[in-house]
Short mmCIF file of C-alpha atoms in Angstrom, two decimals:
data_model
loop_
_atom_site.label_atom_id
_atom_site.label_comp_id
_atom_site.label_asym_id
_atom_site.label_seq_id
_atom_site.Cartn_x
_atom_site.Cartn_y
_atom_site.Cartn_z
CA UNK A 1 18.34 -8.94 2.99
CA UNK A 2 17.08 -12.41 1.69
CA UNK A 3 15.17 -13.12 5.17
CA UNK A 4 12.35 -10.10 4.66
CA UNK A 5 9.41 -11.54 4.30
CA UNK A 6 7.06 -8.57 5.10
CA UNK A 7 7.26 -4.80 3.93
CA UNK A 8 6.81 -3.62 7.80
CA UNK A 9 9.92 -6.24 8.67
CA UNK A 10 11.64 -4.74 5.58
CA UNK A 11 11.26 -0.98 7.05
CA UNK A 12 11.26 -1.78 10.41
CA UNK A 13 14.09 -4.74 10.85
CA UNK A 14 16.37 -3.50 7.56
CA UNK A 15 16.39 0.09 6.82
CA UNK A 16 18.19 2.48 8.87
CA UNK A 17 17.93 0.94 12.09
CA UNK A 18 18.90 4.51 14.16
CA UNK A 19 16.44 6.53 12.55
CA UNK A 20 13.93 3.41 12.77
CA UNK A 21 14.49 3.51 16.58
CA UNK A 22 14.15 7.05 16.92
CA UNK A 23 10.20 7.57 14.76
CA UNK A 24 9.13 4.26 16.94
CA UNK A 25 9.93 5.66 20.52
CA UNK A 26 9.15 9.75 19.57
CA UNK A 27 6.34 9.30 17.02
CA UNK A 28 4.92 5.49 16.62
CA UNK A 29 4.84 4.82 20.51
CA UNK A 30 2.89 7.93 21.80
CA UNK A 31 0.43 7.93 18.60
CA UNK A 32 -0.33 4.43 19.52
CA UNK A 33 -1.28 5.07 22.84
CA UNK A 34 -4.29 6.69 21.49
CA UNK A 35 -5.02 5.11 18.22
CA UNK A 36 -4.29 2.30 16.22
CA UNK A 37 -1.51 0.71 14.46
CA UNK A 38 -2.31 1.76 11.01
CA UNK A 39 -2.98 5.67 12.32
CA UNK A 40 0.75 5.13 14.45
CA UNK A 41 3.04 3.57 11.14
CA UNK A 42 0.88 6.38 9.08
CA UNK A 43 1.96 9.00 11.92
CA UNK A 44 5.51 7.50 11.94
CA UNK A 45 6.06 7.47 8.08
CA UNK A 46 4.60 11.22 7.72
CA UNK A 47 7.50 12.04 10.13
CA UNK A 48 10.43 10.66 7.79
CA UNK A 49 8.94 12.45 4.75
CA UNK A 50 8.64 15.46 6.31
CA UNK A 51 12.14 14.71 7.85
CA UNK A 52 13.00 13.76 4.54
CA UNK A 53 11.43 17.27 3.08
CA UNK A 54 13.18 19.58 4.99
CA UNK A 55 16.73 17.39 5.09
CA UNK A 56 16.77 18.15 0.94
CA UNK A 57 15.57 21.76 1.89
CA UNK A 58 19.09 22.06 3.72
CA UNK A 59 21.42 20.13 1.59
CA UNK A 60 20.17 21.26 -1.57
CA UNK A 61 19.58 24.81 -0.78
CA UNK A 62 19.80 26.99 -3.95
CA UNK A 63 23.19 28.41 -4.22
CA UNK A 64 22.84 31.71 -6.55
CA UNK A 65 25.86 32.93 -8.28
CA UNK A 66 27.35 36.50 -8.59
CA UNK A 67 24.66 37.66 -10.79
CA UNK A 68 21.73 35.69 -9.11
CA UNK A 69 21.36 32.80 -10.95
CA UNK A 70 20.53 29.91 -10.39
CA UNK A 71 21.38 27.33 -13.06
CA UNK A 72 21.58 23.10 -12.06
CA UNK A 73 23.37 21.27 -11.69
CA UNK A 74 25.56 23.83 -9.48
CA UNK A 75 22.24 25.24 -8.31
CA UNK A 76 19.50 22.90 -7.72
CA UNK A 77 15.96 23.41 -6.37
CA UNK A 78 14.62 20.04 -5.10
CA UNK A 79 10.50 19.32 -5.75
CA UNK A 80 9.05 19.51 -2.51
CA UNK A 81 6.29 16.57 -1.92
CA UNK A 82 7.49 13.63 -3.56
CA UNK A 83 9.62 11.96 -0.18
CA UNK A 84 6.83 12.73 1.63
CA UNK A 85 4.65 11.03 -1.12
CA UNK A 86 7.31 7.93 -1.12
CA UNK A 87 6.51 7.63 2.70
CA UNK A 88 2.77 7.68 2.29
CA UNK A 89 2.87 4.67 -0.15
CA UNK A 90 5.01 2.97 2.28
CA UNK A 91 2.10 3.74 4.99
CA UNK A 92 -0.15 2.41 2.90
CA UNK A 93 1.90 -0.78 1.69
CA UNK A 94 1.96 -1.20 5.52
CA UNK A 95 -1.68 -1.06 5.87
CA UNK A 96 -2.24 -3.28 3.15
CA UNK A 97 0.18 -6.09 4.60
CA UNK A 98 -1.95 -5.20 8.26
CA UNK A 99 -5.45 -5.83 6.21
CA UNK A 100 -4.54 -8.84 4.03
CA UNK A 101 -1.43 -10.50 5.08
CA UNK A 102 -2.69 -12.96 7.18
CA UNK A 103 -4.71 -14.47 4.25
CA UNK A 104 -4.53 -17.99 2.88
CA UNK A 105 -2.58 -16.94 -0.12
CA UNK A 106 0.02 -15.01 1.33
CA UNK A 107 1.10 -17.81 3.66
CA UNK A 108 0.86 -20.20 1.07
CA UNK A 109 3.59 -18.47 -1.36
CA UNK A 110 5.86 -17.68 2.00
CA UNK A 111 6.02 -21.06 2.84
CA UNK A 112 6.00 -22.39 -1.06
CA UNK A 113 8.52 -19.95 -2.76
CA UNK A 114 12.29 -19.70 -1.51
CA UNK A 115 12.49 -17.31 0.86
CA UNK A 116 15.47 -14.92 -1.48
CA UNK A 117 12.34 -15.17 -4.37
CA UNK A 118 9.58 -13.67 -1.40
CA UNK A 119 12.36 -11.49 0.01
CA UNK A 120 12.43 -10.07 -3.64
CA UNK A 121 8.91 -9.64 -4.28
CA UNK A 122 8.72 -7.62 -0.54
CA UNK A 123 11.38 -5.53 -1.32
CA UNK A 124 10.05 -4.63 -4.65
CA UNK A 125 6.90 -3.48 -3.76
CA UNK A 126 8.56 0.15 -3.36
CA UNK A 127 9.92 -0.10 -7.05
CA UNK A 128 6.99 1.80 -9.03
CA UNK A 129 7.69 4.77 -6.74
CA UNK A 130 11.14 4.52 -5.85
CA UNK A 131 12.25 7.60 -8.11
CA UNK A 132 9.67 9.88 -5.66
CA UNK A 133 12.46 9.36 -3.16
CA UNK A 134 15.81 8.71 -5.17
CA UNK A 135 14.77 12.17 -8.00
CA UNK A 136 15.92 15.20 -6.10
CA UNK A 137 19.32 13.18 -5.51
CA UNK A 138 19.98 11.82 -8.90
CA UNK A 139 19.56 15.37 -10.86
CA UNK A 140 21.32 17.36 -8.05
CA UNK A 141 25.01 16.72 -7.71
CA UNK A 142 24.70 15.24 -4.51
CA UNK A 143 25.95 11.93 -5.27
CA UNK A 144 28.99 13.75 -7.42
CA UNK A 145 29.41 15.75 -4.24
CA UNK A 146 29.14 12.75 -1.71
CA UNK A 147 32.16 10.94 -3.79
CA UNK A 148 34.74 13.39 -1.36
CA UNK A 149 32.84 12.19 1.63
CA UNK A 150 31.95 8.68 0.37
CA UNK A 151 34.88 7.16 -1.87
CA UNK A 152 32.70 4.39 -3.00
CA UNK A 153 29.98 6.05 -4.88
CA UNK A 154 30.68 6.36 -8.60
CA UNK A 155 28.39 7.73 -11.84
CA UNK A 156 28.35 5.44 -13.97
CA UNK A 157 27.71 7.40 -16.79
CA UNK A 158 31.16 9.24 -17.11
#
């Protein structure tokens, strides 16, 4: 994690290298035959939000009780549109980085700051939005659910 040193190496090199593999030879490859690399990472990050979408459409699936309710946390209906939001700003962070990263300043601080400090700064560029992606999870009980599954995960407010 302390070698990133660009927001496409970050979600390219770092983050979920299966799926990565998968949106770069069925979506980013074949859009990029035809157009350019900003229109193929747009294309490609589209694809995971709408992944994303319908993935919290199935876990989270409103579960009505006998008398067809539907009360959280037990019964949660996730707000459609913010993943797909979270992967749009991560397009565009990538189109920024295509436009402008090459400029004087940029490789000044890479080769001036320590490389964990850069790393840092990369990887916090998704920060302000972050809770687009992480919402729906947090305030369903998926993460109280995923302790039976996943031992390691623990609220920390109990």
């Amino acid at each position: 994690m302390s070698s990133i040193i660009t927001a496409a190496g970050y979600r390219g090199r770092r983050w979920n290298l299966v799926v990565h593999g998968f949106l770069k030879r069925g979506v980013y490859k074949p859009v990029r035959t035809k157009y350019s690399r900003l229109a193929a990472a747009t294309a490609a990050f589209l694809a995971s939000g709408f992944f994303h979408e319908w993935l919290l459409g199935v876990m989270l699936y409103p579960d009505y009780d006998s008398v067809g309710d539907c009360t959280p946390p037990t019964c949660y209906r996730p707000g459609y549109g913010r993943n797909t939001l979270f992967f749009v700003w991560n397009a565009i962070l990538i189109g920024i980085e295509y436009a402008v990263g090459g400029a004087v300043v940029f490789k000044m601080l890479k080769t001036h700051l320590p490389l964990t400090i850069f790393s840092l700064l990369v990887t916090s560029t998704a920060l302000p939005v972050a809770h687009w992606f992480t919402n729906d999870y947090v305030r369903s009980d998926f993460f109280l659910d995923g302790q039976l599954g996943w031992p390691i995960i623990v609220r920390l407010d109990e």
